[in-house]
Amino acid sequence: MSESIPPATQFIALPSPFPFKRGGAISDAVLAYETWGTLSPARDNAILILPGLSPNAHAAANAGNGEPGWWEAMLGPGKPIDTHRWFVVCINPLGSCKGSTGAASVNPASGQPYRLDFPDLSIEDGARAAQHLVQGLGIGQLACVIGNSMGGMSALALLLQFPGIARSHINVSGSARALPFSIAIRSLQREAIRLDPNWNQGHYDEHAYPENGMRIARKLGVVTYRSAMEWDGRFGRVRLDSECREDDPFGLEFEVERYLEGHARRFVRTFDPNCYLYLSRSMDWFDAAEYGGGDVMKALASIKLERAMAIGVHTDILFPLQQQEQVADGLRAGGADSEFVALESPQGHDAFLVDIERFGPAIGGFLGKL
Amino acid sequence: MSESIPPATQFIALPSPFPFKRGGAISDAVLAYETWGTLSPARDNAILILPGLSPNAHAAANAGNGEPGWWEAMLGPGKPIDTHRWFVVCINPLGSCKGSTGAASVNPASGQPYRLDFPDLSIEDGARAAQHLVQGLGIGQLACVIGNSMGGMSALALLLQFPGIARSHINVSGSARALPFSIAIRSLQREAIRLDPNWNQGHYDEHAYPENGMRIARKLGVVTYRSAMEWDGRFGRVRLDSECREDDPFGLEFEVERYLEGHARRFVRTFDPNCYLYLSRSMDWFDAAEYGGGDVMKALASIKLERAMAIGVHTDILFPLQQQEQVADGLRAGGADSEFVALESPQGHDAFLVDIERFGPAIGGFLGKL
């Protein structure tokens, strides 16, 4: 596998053993993170970013690594998340393969990768690991926790498990619980990986690797991360030049197919398939309602914040806008000054990564009022 | 393979050889169909139904086969398509495996199934086969051609290739051209089949059968045929009883996953994988703009009809409502009394099959005014 851990990634040791919500524990585990800016003497200017399923901790260039990160336009000096003012911490989620301990990590008990011996991962486990990091950095209370996509679930899990850990929260294209359409999509992505004979119940190696399953999973992901509207304008019915086409009678023919192919090729060998399965399933399982006696609004209203914002786009089919509205309403019911921001971005679920023109002012504006 | 051809299916021989738009030809080919009602002495009460990708010709019970069909609630005595008044013909599309000649049929030249030697199938080829049937039944002009989903493309291909073949047209959840989101979905379904080692470049048999590929393709189809809104209400986060769960750590857990599994099991062995590939690709290729010098509206406006209706639902992500609006607008520009009907159905693309409460009055009302 060629999963790359960016240079200058930092690591914090988690308590060992580190028990999981659904049972089991991992030992000698670490959480990977990076930081930007300086923690103030009063330790009151810290922002924690909890990313989606696939990113590493390198959200933007910093002192240790000048390469642009996955949220480069959002984070830095003078940018919406202004590192002149804020001390920003971004993690690689627990269970991932970009530095934090996950199913691809070596199990110290056996000296072999965990693979399917990794315990059942819940969103709450990742949130507890993040809390350990916050504590370890000497931050009593975060000024803000920002969670994107899966990270929006992780942020709610953090706030539900650790009352008072943050003064404010921005939920970016996230949700309080997985709904059946998203569960169906993720279940299908996992099934494509599991049906690949090379998956072999998790016992693949770089020679016999479930590349076909990962390819289908990633392409289906990309289809649901964007929107039909964006693609109409971007690709239309443009066809590939004949020299780009394959000999295969059912091979690539349209530009949109090449776009998906490019995404798949960049992803399949850089993200561990077992880690993907664990993280994907953890999203299906997450349901904030568990913290409200089955009532998701009651759970959200139990979270005490000064300010909150839930933000998303009309064209998101994976975490539809009503889910961000629910988060904003629930946090308002808990007493927060809570905004729901619906953007007209055509880019679907991934808009927060690319439509900085719309997301930047909203996030920067919120932080500016803290 | 156990593709079933319903009893009482009728067949018409196509001209032999039957040339295809993109080159090649098939010999001794047939088109399967069924009929309901009686052709009037003036031969002016005929309705042709062009179905979607997967249905057979048995749209409803009739004299030859009392079993309910796939549009049972829509078609019959006193129903919206009232067989007391109308003589109704429904085909199994050319290229399918439910009676009409397709890639699974025996190539008379070799005595073996065509498999990938079947010529490249276009929507236009299926429309020409349907025209041959109309002519063969002695129908000079159809009172109406109704096309559902892929059949909506076929109906436009029929009207574009055979001016005057119908007085009116109902386009149900169809479109004048494939757009990139739908192309991406279908490309991914085809890739899942092609990546299955058992597909074997089309040379599978019932023992070595691309069941996994077909399973993924069908589940992805079902995901895009319905809507997130419907599933929220129908499945929510309901989990399977523990006795229904598999031992597999990533196996089925939610009701929505069992629903998809049921659909996949019913489909994978009853639809020929090569036929699926050919029909799926023909939809990607279809573009009415070819008949308007690259301008889809000009092409639609070249169709001369007395009346037209394009109908669809807000929750359709595969053939989005704007595409039906475009069809209605284009046909109106050609001089037809043309209606665009947008229904509030939550059932997505497949709503026309299940939401007869909304679709029935619209279709029945249109036909009642003919």
XYZ file of C-alpha atoms in Angstrom:
740
model
C 0.000 0.000 0.000
C 1.180 3.505 -0.670
C -0.942 5.439 1.798
C 1.075 8.533 2.368
C 1.352 10.265 5.681
C 2.274 13.879 4.999
C 5.583 15.127 6.410
C 5.341 17.117 9.628
C 2.292 15.190 10.752
C 2.283 15.107 14.539
C 1.019 12.264 16.685
C -0.470 11.981 20.138
C -0.528 8.674 21.968
C -4.019 7.615 22.991
C -4.652 6.018 26.397
C -3.658 2.355 26.144
C -5.797 0.334 25.965
C -8.234 2.654 24.218
C -11.676 1.042 24.564
C -14.272 1.237 21.776
C -17.962 2.018 22.207
C -19.103 -1.309 20.801
C -16.542 -3.387 22.640
C -12.909 -4.259 22.146
C -9.949 -1.931 22.472
C -6.753 -0.965 20.716
C -3.335 -0.584 22.305
C -0.473 1.820 21.631
C -2.747 3.768 19.311
C -2.069 7.265 18.023
C -4.038 10.137 16.563
C -2.363 12.131 13.766
C -2.821 15.902 13.574
C -1.340 19.147 12.345
C -1.558 22.674 13.703
C -1.517 26.236 12.401
C -1.083 29.502 14.299
C -0.290 29.952 17.971
C -2.246 29.027 21.068
C -2.896 32.219 23.024
C -1.665 32.536 26.625
C -5.307 32.331 27.756
C -5.672 29.155 25.588
C -8.957 30.490 24.303
C -8.324 30.714 20.552
C -8.295 27.062 19.535
C -10.310 25.687 16.636
C -10.550 21.951 15.999
C -11.289 20.725 12.476
C -12.791 17.250 12.132
C -12.580 16.236 8.464
C -14.566 13.885 6.270
C -13.819 10.240 5.566
C -10.773 10.491 3.346
C -8.619 13.567 4.160
C -5.334 13.485 6.007
C -4.471 16.042 8.699
C -2.789 18.391 6.215
C -5.632 20.838 5.690
C -3.289 23.608 4.535
C 0.356 24.574 4.212
C 2.095 25.207 7.517
C 5.582 25.591 8.982
C 6.313 21.871 8.756
C 4.889 21.256 5.300
C 4.600 23.971 2.687
C 2.548 21.855 0.290
C -1.034 23.057 -0.207
C -3.567 21.087 1.814
C -7.096 19.930 1.118
C -8.662 23.145 2.556
C -5.871 25.479 1.474
C -8.150 28.333 0.430
C -10.053 28.222 3.728
C -7.238 28.081 6.241
C -4.212 30.335 6.680
C -3.144 33.891 7.460
C -5.900 36.287 6.415
C -8.093 33.453 5.138
C -11.623 32.670 6.420
C -10.138 30.530 9.201
C -7.504 33.141 9.953
C -4.395 31.656 11.534
C -3.234 35.109 12.634
C -5.998 34.926 15.178
C -6.756 31.231 15.641
C -4.737 28.249 16.746
C -6.091 25.569 14.445
C -5.800 21.833 14.921
C -6.857 19.336 12.242
C -6.835 15.600 12.816
C -6.710 12.560 10.614
C -9.709 10.589 11.867
C -9.208 7.562 14.083
C -9.605 4.457 11.915
C -8.094 6.138 8.864
C -4.793 5.233 7.187
C -3.135 8.632 6.992
C -1.301 8.518 10.304
C -3.975 7.707 12.875
C -4.364 4.126 14.004
C -6.766 2.085 11.903
C -7.383 -1.356 10.468
C -4.215 -1.098 8.360
C -2.044 -0.389 11.416
C 0.003 -3.052 13.098
C -1.684 -4.707 16.043
C 1.012 -4.750 18.734
C -0.438 -7.977 20.110
C 0.266 -9.893 16.907
C 2.854 -7.833 15.063
C 0.521 -8.018 12.028
C -1.953 -5.467 10.645
C -5.285 -5.504 12.461
C -7.318 -5.965 9.279
C -10.752 -7.228 10.442
C -9.464 -7.743 13.986
C -9.726 -3.986 14.409
C -12.673 -3.460 16.782
C -15.985 -2.140 15.458
C -15.380 1.568 14.973
C -18.050 4.109 15.949
C -18.072 7.832 15.266
C -18.018 8.247 19.044
C -14.629 6.498 19.283
C -13.110 8.997 16.885
C -14.624 11.835 18.899
C -13.127 10.473 22.123
C -9.718 10.296 20.485
C -10.111 13.914 19.379
C -11.059 14.911 22.937
C -7.872 13.296 24.208
C -5.905 15.443 21.769
C -7.700 18.637 22.853
C -6.897 17.818 26.457
C -3.322 16.846 25.586
C -2.745 20.196 23.906
C -3.789 21.919 27.107
C -6.975 23.343 25.658
C -9.691 23.543 28.287
C -12.378 24.718 25.918
C -12.303 25.044 22.137
C -13.394 28.363 20.692
C -15.009 26.347 17.899
C -15.226 22.810 16.580
C -15.710 22.608 12.826
C -16.869 19.306 11.371
C -17.172 18.566 7.655
C -19.344 15.742 6.320
C -18.457 12.702 8.479
C -16.639 15.222 10.668
C -19.995 16.936 11.271
C -21.154 13.700 12.867
C -17.881 13.468 14.811
C -18.312 17.027 16.091
C -21.803 16.261 17.382
C -20.470 13.067 18.984
C -17.764 15.166 20.658
C -20.236 17.757 21.935
C -22.663 15.073 23.146
C -19.988 13.106 25.010
C -18.026 16.061 26.419
C -20.341 18.871 27.510
C -18.571 22.232 27.525
C -15.698 21.136 25.293
C -16.467 23.954 22.832
C -18.048 27.390 22.931
C -19.241 27.187 19.345
C -19.701 24.781 16.455
C -19.842 24.916 12.669
C -21.471 21.863 11.109
C -20.487 21.778 7.434
C -22.598 19.521 5.189
C -23.025 17.166 8.121
C -25.903 15.454 9.835
C -27.139 14.190 13.179
C -27.887 10.708 11.858
C -27.491 8.669 8.712
C -30.622 8.291 6.592
C -31.479 5.338 4.342
C -30.424 6.809 0.992
C -26.932 7.526 2.320
C -26.835 4.165 4.082
C -27.789 2.489 0.798
C -25.028 4.266 -1.125
C -22.399 3.417 1.478
C -23.622 -0.151 1.826
C -23.236 -0.539 -1.932
C -19.714 0.907 -1.845
C -18.771 -1.549 0.886
C -20.380 -4.422 -0.974
C -18.360 -3.621 -4.108
C -15.170 -3.891 -2.053
C -16.262 -7.031 -0.223
C -17.337 -8.763 -3.456
C -13.914 -8.212 -4.982
C -12.225 -11.638 -4.673
C -8.982 -9.837 -3.876
C -10.509 -8.334 -0.760
C -10.292 -11.858 0.656
C -11.975 -11.081 3.986
C -9.543 -8.239 4.496
C -6.399 -10.262 3.738
C -5.183 -8.495 0.601
C -1.698 -7.241 -0.085
C -0.315 -4.880 -2.695
C -0.120 -7.676 -5.271
C -3.575 -9.142 -4.708
C -5.430 -5.912 -3.967
C -9.190 -5.217 -4.272
C -8.616 -2.591 -6.905
C -11.853 -3.237 -8.798
C -13.979 -2.967 -5.679
C -12.242 0.228 -4.609
C -12.678 1.627 -8.105
C -16.449 1.110 -8.019
C -16.674 2.414 -4.449
C -14.761 5.567 -5.295
C -16.627 6.300 -8.501
C -19.947 5.876 -6.730
C -18.618 8.204 -4.057
C -17.679 10.869 -6.575
C -21.088 10.565 -8.259
C -22.787 11.288 -4.935
C -20.305 13.976 -3.847
C -21.161 16.195 -6.788
C -24.428 17.156 -8.486
C -26.169 16.562 -11.786
C -26.510 20.308 -12.216
C -22.775 20.940 -11.967
C -21.976 18.119 -14.372
C -24.453 19.320 -17.007
C -22.551 22.569 -17.258
C -19.118 21.024 -16.839
C -19.235 17.945 -19.050
C -22.482 18.026 -21.029
C -22.263 15.261 -23.619
C -18.644 15.963 -24.549
C -16.906 12.863 -25.843
C -13.286 11.806 -25.511
C -10.945 12.147 -28.461
C -10.668 8.820 -30.200
C -7.042 8.447 -29.069
C -8.139 8.605 -25.432
C -10.638 5.810 -25.879
C -9.962 2.246 -24.974
C -10.267 -0.632 -27.358
C -12.928 -2.112 -25.076
C -16.382 -1.954 -26.731
C -17.925 -0.761 -23.471
C -14.964 1.412 -22.465
C -14.771 5.122 -21.692
C -16.434 7.365 -24.242
C -17.680 10.496 -22.478
C -15.666 13.137 -20.613
C -17.660 12.475 -17.452
C -16.465 8.862 -17.544
C -12.845 9.968 -17.799
C -13.347 12.325 -14.873
C -14.598 9.432 -12.714
C -11.756 7.236 -13.929
C -9.189 9.852 -12.923
C -10.691 10.104 -9.429
C -10.702 6.328 -9.076
C -7.082 5.968 -10.188
C -5.911 8.590 -7.681
C -7.789 6.948 -4.822
C -7.739 3.170 -5.071
C -4.132 2.614 -4.036
C -3.878 5.507 -1.597
C -6.668 4.590 0.786
C -6.713 1.313 2.634
C -9.821 -0.752 1.747
C -10.364 -2.114 5.254
C -10.063 1.382 6.750
C -12.607 2.522 4.188
C -15.039 -0.194 5.282
C -14.688 0.692 8.966
C -15.091 4.442 8.502
C -17.979 4.026 6.069
C -19.896 1.754 8.440
C -19.309 4.089 11.368
C -21.300 6.776 9.522
C -24.240 4.434 8.989
C -24.265 3.634 12.681
C -24.145 7.197 13.966
C -27.409 8.448 15.384
C -27.436 11.422 17.750
C -30.896 10.270 18.848
C -29.181 7.700 21.073
C -28.330 10.667 23.326
C -31.914 11.884 23.494
C -33.812 8.725 24.367
C -34.479 8.101 20.674
C -35.334 11.730 19.924
C -32.752 13.437 17.752
C -33.993 16.961 18.498
C -33.888 16.297 22.223
C -30.315 15.051 21.855
C -29.255 18.141 19.918
C -30.986 20.426 22.407
C -28.956 18.842 25.206
C -25.809 20.374 23.666
C -24.974 23.712 25.270
C -23.181 26.172 22.997
C -22.953 29.934 22.765
C -23.103 29.993 18.978
C -23.643 27.491 16.207
C -24.000 27.369 12.453
C -25.067 24.511 10.218
C -24.283 25.101 6.586
C -24.895 23.128 3.420
C -26.010 23.277 -0.187
C -29.237 22.594 -2.079
C -27.550 20.147 -4.427
C -26.195 17.778 -1.748
C -27.829 14.357 -2.188
C -25.668 12.534 0.379
C -26.152 14.843 3.353
C -29.253 16.714 2.193
C -29.841 20.259 3.337
C -32.724 19.318 5.634
C -30.164 17.526 7.771
C -28.165 20.712 8.330
C -31.413 22.535 9.067
C -32.208 19.921 11.697
C -28.803 20.404 13.327
C -29.232 24.202 13.403
C -32.765 23.904 14.818
C -31.726 21.395 17.455
C -28.776 23.444 18.669
C -30.996 26.542 18.786
C -33.444 24.617 20.938
C -30.522 23.997 23.287
C -30.037 27.732 23.703
C -27.340 28.497 21.160
C -27.469 31.506 18.875
C -27.792 29.159 15.922
C -27.852 29.896 12.199
C -28.881 27.670 9.322
C -27.124 28.692 6.101
C -28.310 27.223 2.795
C -26.013 27.961 -0.107
C -26.879 27.874 -3.808
C -23.702 26.069 -4.714
C -24.043 23.677 -7.656
C -21.202 21.408 -6.493
C -23.189 19.076 -4.252
C -21.831 17.506 -1.087
C -18.211 18.397 -1.897
C -19.006 22.090 -2.365
C -17.320 22.976 0.947
C -14.021 21.806 -0.550
C -14.263 23.737 -3.792
C -16.802 26.540 -3.524
C -14.741 28.687 -1.161
C -16.374 31.751 -2.695
C -19.610 30.798 -0.932
C -18.348 28.805 2.064
C -15.458 31.140 2.906
C -17.506 34.246 3.773
C -20.020 32.179 5.744
C -17.379 30.450 7.871
C -15.158 33.529 8.113
C -18.160 35.663 9.051
C -19.181 33.272 11.814
C -15.670 33.132 13.270
C -15.335 36.907 12.990
C -18.246 37.356 15.376
C -16.768 35.082 18.053
C -30.140 -18.229 -17.748
C -33.718 -18.205 -16.648
C -34.999 -15.152 -18.489
C -38.670 -15.820 -18.753
C -40.729 -14.884 -21.751
C -44.313 -14.550 -20.587
C -46.867 -16.925 -22.121
C -48.971 -15.439 -24.916
C -46.180 -13.149 -25.997
C -46.535 -12.548 -29.740
C -43.693 -12.044 -32.170
C -43.272 -10.207 -35.435
C -40.415 -11.015 -37.766
C -38.244 -8.006 -38.566
C -36.915 -7.432 -42.097
C -33.877 -9.682 -42.568
C -31.209 -8.474 -42.470
C -32.241 -5.697 -40.084
C -29.489 -3.053 -40.311
C -28.383 -1.060 -37.263
C -27.764 2.683 -37.155
C -24.100 2.336 -36.204
C -23.356 -0.468 -38.647
C -23.888 -4.205 -38.713
C -27.167 -6.041 -38.977
C -29.072 -8.930 -37.441
C -30.889 -11.669 -39.339
C -34.098 -13.562 -38.604
C -34.760 -11.157 -35.729
C -38.088 -10.755 -33.969
C -39.814 -8.177 -31.835
C -41.969 -9.470 -28.965
C -45.231 -7.747 -28.085
C -48.631 -8.155 -26.502
C -51.952 -6.468 -27.236
C -55.114 -5.448 -25.359
C -58.480 -4.350 -26.722
C -59.621 -4.325 -30.337
C -58.392 -2.337 -33.296
C -61.293 -0.280 -34.612
C -62.456 -0.697 -38.217
C -61.007 2.752 -38.957
C -57.711 1.603 -37.313
C -57.540 4.893 -35.471
C -57.594 3.770 -31.835
C -54.109 2.272 -31.455
C -51.766 3.153 -28.615
C -48.168 1.931 -28.582
C -46.361 1.588 -25.244
C -42.561 1.679 -25.328
C -41.294 0.519 -21.929
C -38.138 1.142 -19.945
C -34.996 -0.965 -19.945
C -36.110 -4.035 -18.066
C -39.832 -4.786 -18.580
C -41.208 -7.532 -20.771
C -44.196 -6.970 -23.085
C -46.707 -8.103 -20.461
C -47.824 -4.703 -19.224
C -51.128 -6.071 -17.894
C -53.351 -9.134 -17.829
C -54.970 -9.968 -21.150
C -56.784 -12.803 -22.906
C -53.627 -14.817 -23.407
C -52.128 -14.300 -19.957
C -54.229 -13.504 -16.907
C -51.240 -12.745 -14.684
C -50.951 -9.118 -13.585
C -48.411 -7.147 -15.626
C -45.924 -4.419 -14.714
C -48.468 -1.600 -15.422
C -51.541 -3.533 -14.279
C -53.185 -0.596 -12.538
C -52.739 1.664 -15.565
C -53.952 -0.551 -18.376
C -57.222 -2.461 -18.782
C -60.988 -2.061 -19.056
C -62.022 1.163 -17.332
C -58.448 1.966 -16.302
C -56.547 5.136 -17.285
C -55.443 3.480 -20.544
C -58.929 2.107 -21.135
C -58.923 -1.027 -23.280
C -62.666 -0.682 -23.904
C -61.724 2.210 -26.132
C -58.097 1.689 -27.103
C -56.244 -1.051 -28.915
C -53.001 -1.133 -26.967
C -49.713 -2.656 -28.077
C -46.732 -3.018 -25.744
C -43.357 -4.275 -26.938
C -40.371 -5.841 -25.313
C -37.559 -3.564 -26.526
C -35.226 -4.738 -29.258
C -31.979 -5.838 -27.608
C -33.734 -7.143 -24.502
C -33.975 -10.775 -23.393
C -37.691 -11.118 -22.800
C -38.655 -12.287 -26.262
C -37.206 -9.697 -28.636
C -33.886 -10.427 -30.308
C -30.872 -9.290 -28.329
C -27.316 -10.200 -27.416
C -28.506 -13.370 -25.649
C -30.327 -14.613 -28.767
C -28.836 -17.166 -31.113
C -27.003 -15.705 -34.072
C -28.287 -17.750 -37.017
C -24.928 -17.341 -38.746
C -23.077 -19.199 -35.983
C -25.743 -21.156 -34.136
C -24.345 -19.577 -30.928
C -25.592 -16.625 -28.887
C -24.536 -13.262 -30.270
C -22.952 -12.110 -27.011
C -20.637 -9.200 -27.970
C -21.055 -9.964 -31.671
C -24.453 -8.305 -31.435
C -24.084 -5.033 -33.332
C -23.903 -1.735 -31.460
C -27.502 -1.050 -30.428
C -28.931 2.474 -30.662
C -32.265 3.703 -29.368
C -33.102 4.425 -33.002
C -32.791 0.732 -33.921
C -35.393 -0.190 -31.332
C -37.661 2.567 -32.649
C -37.335 1.235 -36.208
C -38.262 -2.237 -35.014
C -41.322 -0.767 -33.287
C -42.284 1.049 -36.488
C -42.146 -2.247 -38.354
C -44.594 -3.708 -35.843
C -46.963 -0.739 -36.163
C -46.934 -1.169 -39.918
C -47.289 -4.939 -39.650
C -50.386 -4.576 -37.495
C -51.938 -2.452 -40.236
C -51.897 0.741 -38.222
C -51.367 3.741 -40.473
C -51.142 6.237 -37.627
C -51.049 5.661 -33.896
C -53.510 7.611 -31.796
C -50.750 7.916 -29.215
C -47.277 6.631 -28.485
C -46.479 6.391 -24.785
C -42.833 6.042 -23.790
C -41.618 5.446 -20.233
C -38.045 6.226 -19.149
C -35.832 4.671 -21.867
C -39.088 4.253 -23.799
C -39.470 8.045 -23.737
C -36.233 8.238 -25.703
C -37.481 5.464 -28.010
C -40.734 7.332 -28.615
C -38.870 10.490 -29.624
C -36.606 8.406 -31.880
C -39.745 6.933 -33.476
C -41.342 10.345 -34.008
C -38.101 11.822 -35.369
C -37.507 8.971 -37.813
C -41.116 8.442 -38.930
C -42.958 11.753 -39.252
C -46.705 11.321 -38.927
C -46.533 7.918 -37.233
C -48.553 9.211 -34.270
C -51.117 11.917 -33.617
C -50.103 12.345 -30.005
C -47.399 11.429 -27.521
C -47.034 10.978 -23.783
C -43.442 11.134 -22.582
C -43.303 9.597 -19.095
C -40.178 10.359 -17.049
C -38.189 10.401 -20.264
C -35.718 12.734 -21.894
C -34.466 13.968 -25.244
C -30.846 13.186 -24.442
C -28.731 11.592 -21.765
C -26.968 13.966 -19.390
C -23.680 13.335 -17.564
C -25.065 12.326 -14.150
C -27.192 9.590 -15.740
C -24.336 8.588 -18.033
C -22.068 8.322 -14.993
C -24.525 6.096 -13.130
C -25.040 3.806 -16.102
C -21.325 3.723 -16.914
C -20.690 2.600 -13.346
C -23.348 -0.118 -13.577
C -21.764 -1.406 -16.771
C -18.299 -1.253 -15.243
C -19.441 -3.339 -12.266
C -20.637 -6.039 -14.688
C -17.540 -5.837 -16.881
C -15.181 -6.005 -13.888
C -16.800 -9.222 -12.683
C -14.321 -11.938 -13.743
C -17.291 -14.144 -14.582
C -18.450 -11.688 -17.223
C -15.448 -12.908 -19.211
C -15.907 -10.520 -22.158
C -19.501 -11.665 -22.458
C -18.725 -15.392 -22.419
C -20.467 -16.412 -19.197
C -22.861 -19.288 -18.698
C -25.253 -20.157 -15.902
C -22.459 -21.747 -13.867
C -19.868 -19.008 -14.279
C -22.229 -16.032 -14.245
C -21.408 -12.376 -13.403
C -23.745 -12.413 -10.453
C -21.713 -9.968 -8.349
C -21.517 -7.404 -11.120
C -25.230 -7.681 -11.832
C -25.955 -7.367 -8.122
C -24.069 -4.070 -7.869
C -25.586 -2.805 -11.116
C -29.120 -3.589 -9.993
C -28.713 -2.142 -6.513
C -27.284 1.055 -7.938
C -30.228 1.120 -10.329
C -32.742 0.769 -7.512
C -30.983 3.526 -5.536
C -31.387 5.909 -8.471
C -34.914 4.770 -9.374
C -36.287 5.862 -6.018
C -35.746 8.921 -3.819
C -34.172 9.758 -0.505
C -37.441 11.339 0.589
C -39.434 8.164 0.027
C -36.885 6.027 1.825
C -36.749 8.288 4.876
C -40.431 7.643 5.440
C -40.353 4.007 4.404
C -37.225 2.655 6.059
C -35.847 5.331 8.374
C -33.106 3.698 10.420
C -35.011 0.471 11.049
C -32.671 -2.438 11.607
C -33.101 -6.075 10.701
C -33.962 -8.589 13.374
C -30.808 -10.316 14.500
C -31.965 -13.602 12.936
C -32.092 -11.952 9.507
C -28.550 -10.714 9.751
C -25.624 -12.472 8.200
C -22.592 -13.606 10.086
C -20.480 -11.306 7.904
C -19.142 -8.342 9.948
C -20.039 -5.953 7.115
C -23.247 -7.742 6.158
C -26.825 -6.467 6.022
C -27.973 -4.575 9.071
C -30.585 -2.019 7.994
C -33.989 -2.615 6.379
C -32.979 -0.490 3.403
C -30.103 -2.879 2.751
C -32.456 -5.874 2.788
C -34.757 -4.068 0.359
C -31.881 -3.592 -2.087
C -30.794 -7.190 -1.582
C -34.277 -8.446 -2.441
C -34.338 -6.397 -5.630
C -30.901 -7.674 -6.609
C -31.817 -11.321 -5.998
C -34.948 -11.051 -8.135
C -33.063 -9.416 -11.001
C -29.582 -10.846 -11.396
C -30.541 -14.199 -12.902
C -33.561 -13.003 -14.840
C -31.957 -10.346 -17.010
C -29.131 -11.168 -19.368
C -25.962 -9.193 -18.480
C -24.908 -8.590 -22.084
C -28.400 -7.372 -23.001
C -28.200 -5.055 -20.019
C -24.909 -3.608 -21.271
C -26.272 -2.991 -24.770
C -29.518 -1.362 -23.640
C -27.771 0.734 -20.997
C -25.234 2.079 -23.473
C -27.930 2.873 -26.039
C -29.429 5.347 -23.552
C -26.105 7.127 -23.091
C -25.784 7.475 -26.837
C -29.263 8.848 -27.513
C -29.339 12.541 -28.319
C -32.323 14.010 -30.147
C -30.092 16.987 -31.027
C -28.638 14.845 -33.831
C -31.931 15.490 -35.643
C -31.722 19.238 -35.197
C -28.195 20.023 -36.369
C -26.961 19.798 -32.774
C -29.900 21.743 -31.334
C -32.184 19.616 -29.198
C -35.043 22.135 -29.215
C -34.902 22.421 -32.987
C -35.058 18.644 -33.244
C -38.066 18.431 -30.938
C -39.795 21.263 -32.809
C -39.430 19.275 -36.038
C -41.846 16.688 -34.621
C -45.401 17.362 -35.740
C -48.075 16.209 -33.309
C -51.604 17.304 -32.479
C -51.170 16.834 -28.755
C -48.359 15.985 -26.393
C -47.696 15.644 -22.698
C -44.410 15.224 -20.861
C -44.847 14.128 -17.288
C -42.430 13.460 -14.449
C -41.742 13.943 -10.764
C -39.695 16.354 -8.659
C -37.804 13.533 -6.955
C -36.439 11.896 -10.127
C -32.635 12.101 -10.077
C -32.051 9.886 -13.136
C -34.334 11.654 -15.618
C -34.756 14.974 -13.827
C -37.929 16.973 -14.289
C -36.229 19.667 -16.367
C -35.792 17.031 -19.051
C -39.537 16.437 -19.292
C -40.067 20.191 -19.348
C -37.658 20.424 -22.265
C -39.576 17.729 -24.169
C -42.899 19.491 -23.573
C -41.471 22.867 -24.592
C -39.846 21.456 -27.717
C -42.970 19.667 -28.891
C -45.017 22.825 -28.247
C -42.546 24.766 -30.380
C -43.350 22.237 -33.131
C -47.012 23.199 -32.968
C -48.440 20.553 -30.645
C -50.914 21.364 -27.916
C -48.296 20.341 -25.358
C -48.539 20.042 -21.577
C -45.781 19.724 -19.019
C -47.012 17.938 -15.895
C -44.835 17.957 -12.761
C -46.066 15.619 -10.052
C -45.238 15.771 -6.341
C -44.656 12.061 -6.125
C -42.000 11.032 -3.593
C -41.116 7.798 -5.442
C -38.486 9.170 -7.807
C -37.896 7.878 -11.316
C -39.992 4.737 -10.785
C -43.033 6.708 -9.619
C -44.872 6.023 -12.895
C -44.867 2.322 -12.003
C -46.167 2.687 -8.477
C -47.819 6.061 -7.996
C -50.854 5.326 -10.177
C -52.870 7.659 -7.977
C -50.987 10.589 -9.507
C -49.962 9.229 -12.911
C -53.308 7.534 -13.676
C -55.475 10.680 -13.764
C -52.845 12.584 -15.760
C -52.495 9.895 -18.427
C -56.190 8.980 -18.416
C -57.127 12.649 -18.635
C -54.869 13.196 -21.621
C -56.213 10.171 -23.471
C -59.786 11.149 -22.616
C -59.359 14.393 -24.539
C -58.118 12.660 -27.726
